[in-house]
Amino acid sequence: MEELSAVDGLAQLSFLLQRMLERRAGEHDLSIIQTRLLGVLRDRRPTINELGRLLGLDKSSVSGLVERAERRGLVARSPSPADGRSVLVTLTDSGRALINGAAAQFEGDVTGLLEHLPASERHALTRVVSRLLVAHAAAEGVELFPGR
Amino acid sequence: MEELSAVDGLAQLSFLLQRMLERRAGEHDLSIIQTRLLGVLRDRRPTINELGRLLGLDKSSVSGLVERAERRGLVARSPSPADGRSVLVTLTDSGRALINGAAAQFEGDVTGLLEHLPASERHALTRVVSRLLVAHAAAEGVELFPGR
DNA sequence: TATTGTTATACTCTATAACTATA
DNA sequence: TATAGTTATAGAGTATAACAATA
């Protein structure tokens, strides 16, 4: 059986997963970046600036992103008690329901994908991918688990 | 050592690879979709319609995409000899040099990432990812190697 | 003075709908 | 009539620069 190179295989896998995510997000009228925004807010209440750091965007881009999500009732802005210049962004109940549903569907997709493998290979994949991410995070000096 | 779930690990790996690709593309002032356009043209001379199918875009989106790439001298349009309504899109020498350089850099990034693993695990990863993609392609009824 | 967030501006990317020119 | 491609239009997403409010 033909085998892809390591680079090609990982690249194709990455595109496949992104397509799965995009499709599920699209079913809820969410873009990938809106999905990431809601995902980040599941366990945080960040300022606009912090969101920019978490998502890798300029604060002006975050401003517009949050504005559009707020218009749809998915997030809310509230003034920061600690700093009068800052704004805290939070998920609304509706936003939380939406992201939880989309995340569950995506997890189902990936689980379904992995069912093509025998259990032993599935476990091997999980273990090796974990090690790879941990080693990469260590090399970059980034903490893996608090990040997103 | 803490281990990520299969779904989380694959999702994070996918985002990591996309960030690597985006960074390298950005160094050449390319977006991911422009990079994919040039990549597709490396071994094809498609019409606008075929590009739409390959990239998953509407023909009007492809029209603009090609227009911007042409303005930068990366691709060229030529009339189809077979059908007077069609246009064939080809890579210019400059476009080919650009995509080859970016692809080589990205491959270097992924190779560097994989060097965090001992050779035995690297080979295991390659083999399992290959099988996963082959099984998924078979399940979807798609040929893996001609596609992009 | 420095920082936080918003706004104005400009560009890429995308889809839908209307158009033209071929077939 | 049907298809290939372009264009007009509208909107999301992004960054830079300028700004107001607060620190």
Coordinates of C-alpha atoms (C1' of nucleotides) in Angstrom, one line a residue:
Chain A
M1 CA 0.0 0.0 0.0
E2 CA 1.2 3.4 -0.9
E3 CA 2.3 5.6 2.1
L4 CA 2.3 9.4 2.2
S5 CA 5.4 11.2 3.4
A6 CA 5.3 12.4 7.0
V7 CA 5.0 16.0 5.9
D8 CA 2.3 15.4 3.3
G9 CA 0.3 13.2 5.7
L10 CA 0.3 15.7 8.5
A11 CA -0.6 18.5 6.1
Q12 CA -3.5 16.6 4.7
L13 CA -4.7 15.6 8.1
S14 CA -4.6 19.2 9.2
F15 CA -6.7 20.3 6.2
L16 CA -9.1 17.5 6.8
L17 CA -9.7 18.5 10.4
Q18 CA -10.0 22.1 9.4
R19 CA -12.7 21.2 6.8
M20 CA -14.6 19.2 9.5
L21 CA -14.5 22.1 11.9
E22 CA -15.5 24.6 9.2
R23 CA -18.4 22.5 8.1
R24 CA -19.8 22.0 11.6
A25 CA -19.2 25.7 12.5
G26 CA -21.0 26.7 9.3
E27 CA -24.0 24.7 10.2
H28 CA -24.4 27.2 13.1
D29 CA -23.5 30.2 10.9
L30 CA -20.1 30.4 12.6
S31 CA -16.8 31.1 11.0
I32 CA -13.7 29.4 12.4
I33 CA -12.6 32.5 14.1
Q34 CA -16.0 33.1 15.7
T35 CA -15.9 29.5 16.9
R36 CA -12.5 30.0 18.4
L37 CA -13.7 33.2 20.1
L38 CA -16.6 31.3 21.7
G39 CA -14.3 28.4 22.6
V40 CA -11.8 30.7 24.3
L41 CA -14.7 32.2 26.3
R42 CA -15.9 28.9 27.6
D43 CA -13.5 29.1 30.6
R44 CA -12.3 32.7 30.6
R45 CA -13.6 36.2 31.0
P46 CA -10.9 38.1 29.2
T47 CA -10.4 41.8 28.1
I48 CA -10.2 42.8 24.5
N49 CA -6.5 42.9 24.7
E50 CA -6.2 39.5 26.3
L51 CA -8.5 38.1 23.5
G52 CA -6.1 39.6 21.0
R53 CA -3.2 37.7 22.5
L54 CA -5.2 34.5 22.8
L55 CA -6.4 34.6 19.2
G56 CA -3.3 36.2 17.7
L57 CA -5.3 39.3 16.4
D58 CA -4.9 43.0 16.7
K59 CA -7.2 44.7 19.2
S60 CA -9.1 46.4 16.5
S61 CA -9.8 43.1 14.8
V62 CA -11.1 41.7 18.2
S63 CA -13.2 44.8 18.6
G64 CA -15.1 44.0 15.4
L65 CA -15.2 40.3 16.1
V66 CA -16.8 40.9 19.5
E67 CA -19.1 43.5 18.0
R68 CA -20.5 41.0 15.5
A69 CA -20.9 38.3 18.1
E70 CA -22.6 40.7 20.5
R71 CA -25.0 41.7 17.8
R72 CA -26.0 38.0 17.5
G73 CA -26.4 37.8 21.3
L74 CA -23.6 35.3 21.7
V75 CA -21.3 37.3 23.9
A76 CA -21.7 40.4 26.2
R77 CA -19.4 43.2 27.1
S78 CA -19.1 44.5 30.7
P79 CA -16.9 47.2 32.2
S80 CA -14.0 45.9 34.1
P81 CA -14.2 46.7 37.9
A82 CA -10.5 46.8 38.1
D83 CA -9.6 49.1 35.2
G84 CA -12.0 51.8 33.8
R85 CA -10.4 51.5 30.4
S86 CA -11.0 47.7 30.1
V87 CA -13.9 45.7 28.9
L88 CA -14.6 42.1 30.0
V89 CA -16.1 39.8 27.4
T90 CA -18.3 36.9 28.5
L91 CA -20.3 34.2 26.8
T92 CA -24.1 34.5 27.0
D93 CA -26.3 31.4 27.7
S94 CA -27.1 31.3 24.1
G95 CA -23.5 31.6 23.1
R96 CA -22.6 28.8 25.5
A97 CA -25.3 26.5 24.1
L98 CA -24.1 27.1 20.6
I99 CA -20.4 26.5 21.2
N100 CA -21.1 23.4 23.4
G101 CA -23.3 21.9 20.6
A102 CA -20.7 22.7 17.9
A103 CA -17.9 21.3 20.0
A104 CA -19.8 18.1 20.7
Q105 CA -20.5 17.6 17.0
F106 CA -16.9 18.2 16.1
E107 CA -15.7 15.7 18.7
G108 CA -18.1 13.2 17.2
D109 CA -16.6 13.8 13.8
V110 CA -13.1 13.2 15.0
T111 CA -14.1 10.2 17.0
G112 CA -15.8 8.8 13.9
L113 CA -12.6 9.4 11.9
L114 CA -10.5 7.6 14.5
E115 CA -12.8 4.6 14.4
H116 CA -11.3 3.7 11.1
L117 CA -8.2 2.6 13.1
P118 CA -7.9 -0.5 15.2
A119 CA -7.8 0.4 18.9
S120 CA -4.0 -0.3 19.3
E121 CA -3.2 2.2 16.5
R122 CA -5.6 4.7 17.8
H123 CA -3.9 4.7 21.2
A124 CA -0.5 4.9 19.5
L125 CA -1.6 7.9 17.6
T126 CA -2.9 9.7 20.7
R127 CA 0.2 9.0 22.6
V128 CA 2.6 10.1 19.9
V129 CA 0.6 13.3 19.1
S130 CA 0.6 14.1 22.8
R131 CA 4.3 13.8 23.0
L132 CA 4.8 15.8 19.9
L133 CA 2.8 18.7 21.2
V134 CA 4.4 18.6 24.6
A135 CA 7.9 18.5 23.1
H136 CA 7.0 21.4 20.8
A137 CA 5.5 23.4 23.6
A138 CA 8.5 22.9 25.7
A139 CA 10.8 23.9 22.9
E140 CA 8.9 27.1 22.4
G141 CA 8.7 27.8 26.1
V142 CA 4.9 27.7 26.1
E143 CA 2.7 26.1 28.7
L144 CA 0.4 23.7 26.9
F145 CA -2.6 23.3 29.2
P146 CA -3.6 26.8 30.2
G147 CA -3.3 27.9 26.5
R148 CA -5.8 27.5 23.8
Chain B
M1 CA 3.0 12.8 32.2
E2 CA -0.3 14.3 31.3
E3 CA -1.8 13.2 28.0
L4 CA -4.3 15.1 25.8
S5 CA -7.4 13.3 24.6
A6 CA -7.3 12.1 21.0
V7 CA -9.7 14.8 19.9
D8 CA -7.9 17.6 21.7
G9 CA -4.5 16.4 20.5
L10 CA -5.5 16.2 16.9
A11 CA -7.3 19.6 17.0
Q12 CA -4.2 21.3 18.6
L13 CA -1.9 19.6 16.1
S14 CA -4.1 20.9 13.3
F15 CA -4.0 24.4 14.6
L16 CA -0.3 24.3 15.1
L17 CA 0.3 23.2 11.5
Q18 CA -2.1 25.8 10.2
R19 CA -0.2 28.5 12.1
M20 CA 3.1 27.3 10.7
L21 CA 1.7 27.4 7.2
E22 CA 0.2 30.8 7.7
R23 CA 3.5 32.2 9.1
R24 CA 5.6 31.0 6.2
A25 CA 3.0 32.1 3.6
G26 CA 2.8 35.5 5.3
E27 CA 6.6 35.9 4.9
H28 CA 5.9 35.9 1.1
D29 CA 2.8 38.1 1.5
L30 CA 0.6 35.1 0.7
S31 CA -2.6 34.1 2.4
I32 CA -3.4 30.5 2.9
I33 CA -5.9 30.5 0.0
Q34 CA -3.3 32.1 -2.3
T35 CA -0.8 29.5 -1.2
R36 CA -3.3 26.7 -2.0
L37 CA -4.0 28.3 -5.4
L38 CA -0.3 28.3 -6.3
G39 CA 0.1 24.8 -4.9
V40 CA -2.7 23.4 -7.0
L41 CA -1.2 25.0 -10.1
R42 CA 2.2 23.3 -9.6
D43 CA 1.0 20.3 -11.5
R44 CA -2.2 21.4 -13.3
R45 CA -3.4 23.9 -15.8
P46 CA -7.1 24.1 -14.8
T47 CA -10.0 26.3 -15.9
I48 CA -11.6 28.8 -13.5
N49 CA -14.4 26.3 -12.9
E50 CA -12.0 23.4 -12.2
L51 CA -10.2 25.6 -9.7
G52 CA -13.4 26.3 -8.0
R53 CA -14.0 22.6 -7.6
L54 CA -10.4 22.0 -6.4
L55 CA -10.4 24.8 -3.9
G56 CA -14.1 24.5 -2.8
L57 CA -14.9 28.1 -3.9
D58 CA -17.5 29.7 -6.2
K59 CA -16.3 30.7 -9.6
S60 CA -16.7 34.3 -8.8
S61 CA -14.4 33.9 -5.8
V62 CA -11.9 32.2 -8.0
S63 CA -12.1 35.0 -10.5
G64 CA -11.1 37.5 -7.9
L65 CA -8.4 35.3 -6.4
V66 CA -6.8 34.7 -9.8
E67 CA -7.1 38.4 -10.6
R68 CA -5.1 39.4 -7.6
A69 CA -2.5 36.7 -8.2
E70 CA -2.2 37.8 -11.8
R71 CA -1.8 41.5 -10.8
R72 CA 1.2 40.3 -8.8
G73 CA 2.6 38.4 -11.7
L74 CA 2.2 35.0 -10.0
V75 CA -0.2 33.4 -12.5
A76 CA -1.4 34.0 -16.0
R77 CA -4.7 33.5 -17.8
S78 CA -4.8 32.1 -21.4
P79 CA -7.7 31.3 -23.6
S80 CA -8.6 27.6 -23.8
P81 CA -8.0 26.2 -27.3
A82 CA -10.8 23.6 -26.7
D83 CA -13.6 25.9 -25.5
G84 CA -13.9 29.6 -26.4
R85 CA -15.6 30.3 -23.1
S86 CA -12.9 28.9 -20.9
V87 CA -9.7 30.3 -19.5
L88 CA -6.7 28.2 -18.5
V89 CA -4.8 29.4 -15.4
T90 CA -1.0 28.7 -15.2
L91 CA 1.8 29.5 -12.9
T92 CA 4.4 32.0 -14.0
D93 CA 8.1 31.4 -13.4
S94 CA 7.9 33.9 -10.6
G95 CA 4.9 32.2 -9.1
R96 CA 6.5 28.8 -9.3
A97 CA 9.7 30.1 -7.6
L98 CA 7.5 31.6 -4.8
I99 CA 5.5 28.5 -4.1
N100 CA 8.5 26.2 -4.3
G101 CA 10.3 28.3 -1.8
A102 CA 7.4 28.5 0.6
A103 CA 6.7 24.8 0.3
A104 CA 10.3 23.9 1.1
Q105 CA 10.3 26.2 4.2
F106 CA 7.0 24.6 5.4
E107 CA 8.4 21.2 4.9
G108 CA 11.4 22.2 6.9
D109 CA 9.2 23.4 9.7
V110 CA 7.3 20.1 9.9
T111 CA 10.5 18.1 9.6
G112 CA 11.9 20.1 12.5
L113 CA 8.7 19.5 14.5
L114 CA 9.0 15.7 13.9
E115 CA 12.6 15.8 15.1
H116 CA 11.3 16.1 18.6
L117 CA 10.3 12.5 18.4
P118 CA 12.5 9.4 18.4
A119 CA 12.8 7.8 15.0
S120 CA 10.6 4.8 16.0
E121 CA 7.7 7.1 17.0
R122 CA 8.1 9.3 14.0
H123 CA 7.7 6.2 11.8
A124 CA 4.8 5.0 13.8
L125 CA 3.1 8.4 13.4
T126 CA 3.7 8.5 9.6
R127 CA 2.3 5.0 9.2
V128 CA -0.8 5.6 11.4
V129 CA -1.6 9.0 9.8
S130 CA -1.3 7.4 6.4
R131 CA -3.7 4.6 7.3
L132 CA -6.1 7.1 8.8
L133 CA -6.2 9.2 5.6
V134 CA -6.5 6.2 3.3
A135 CA -9.3 4.7 5.4
H136 CA -11.1 8.1 5.5
A137 CA -10.7 8.6 1.7
A138 CA -12.0 5.1 1.0
A139 CA -15.0 5.7 3.3
E140 CA -15.8 8.9 1.5
G141 CA -15.2 7.3 -1.9
V142 CA -12.5 9.8 -2.8
E143 CA -9.2 9.0 -4.5
L144 CA -6.4 10.2 -2.2
F145 CA -3.5 10.8 -4.6
P146 CA -4.8 12.7 -7.5
G147 CA -6.7 15.1 -5.2
R148 CA -5.3 18.1 -3.4
Chain C
dT1 C1' 3.0 59.8 29.3
dA2 C1' 1.3 55.1 28.5
dT3 C1' -2.5 51.9 27.9
dT4 C1' -7.4 50.3 26.6
dG5 C1' -10.7 50.2 23.4
dT6 C1' -13.1 52.2 19.4
dT7 C1' -13.3 54.2 14.9
dA8 C1' -12.0 55.3 10.0
dT9 C1' -9.9 53.4 6.2
dA10 C1' -8.3 50.0 3.0
dC11 C1' -7.7 45.5 1.5
dT12 C1' -8.5 40.4 1.0
dC13 C1' -11.8 36.9 0.7
dT14 C1' -16.3 35.0 0.0
dA15 C1' -21.2 34.3 -2.0
dT16 C1' -25.3 35.6 -4.7
dA17 C1' -27.3 37.6 -8.6
dA18 C1' -27.1 39.6 -13.0
dC19 C1' -24.7 39.9 -17.1
dT20 C1' -21.7 38.6 -21.7
dA21 C1' -20.0 35.5 -24.8
dT22 C1' -19.7 31.3 -26.3
dA23 C1' -21.6 26.4 -27.0
Chain D
dT1 C1' -31.0 26.8 -23.7
dA2 C1' -27.0 25.8 -21.0
dT3 C1' -22.3 26.8 -19.6
dA4 C1' -17.9 29.7 -18.6
dG5 C1' -16.4 33.6 -16.8
dT6 C1' -16.8 38.5 -15.1
dT7 C1' -18.8 42.1 -12.6
dA8 C1' -21.7 44.5 -9.1
dT9 C1' -22.8 44.3 -4.5
dA10 C1' -22.7 43.0 0.3
dG11 C1' -20.6 41.4 4.2
dA12 C1' -16.9 39.1 7.3
dG13 C1' -12.3 39.5 8.7
dT14 C1' -7.9 41.7 9.0
dA15 C1' -4.3 45.5 10.0
dT16 C1' -2.7 50.4 10.5
dA17 C1' -3.3 54.8 12.1
dA18 C1' -5.7 58.3 14.7
dC19 C1' -8.5 59.2 18.5
dA20 C1' -11.0 59.5 23.4
dA21 C1' -11.0 58.0 28.0
dT22 C1' -8.6 56.3 31.8
dA23 C1' -4.4 55.2 34.3

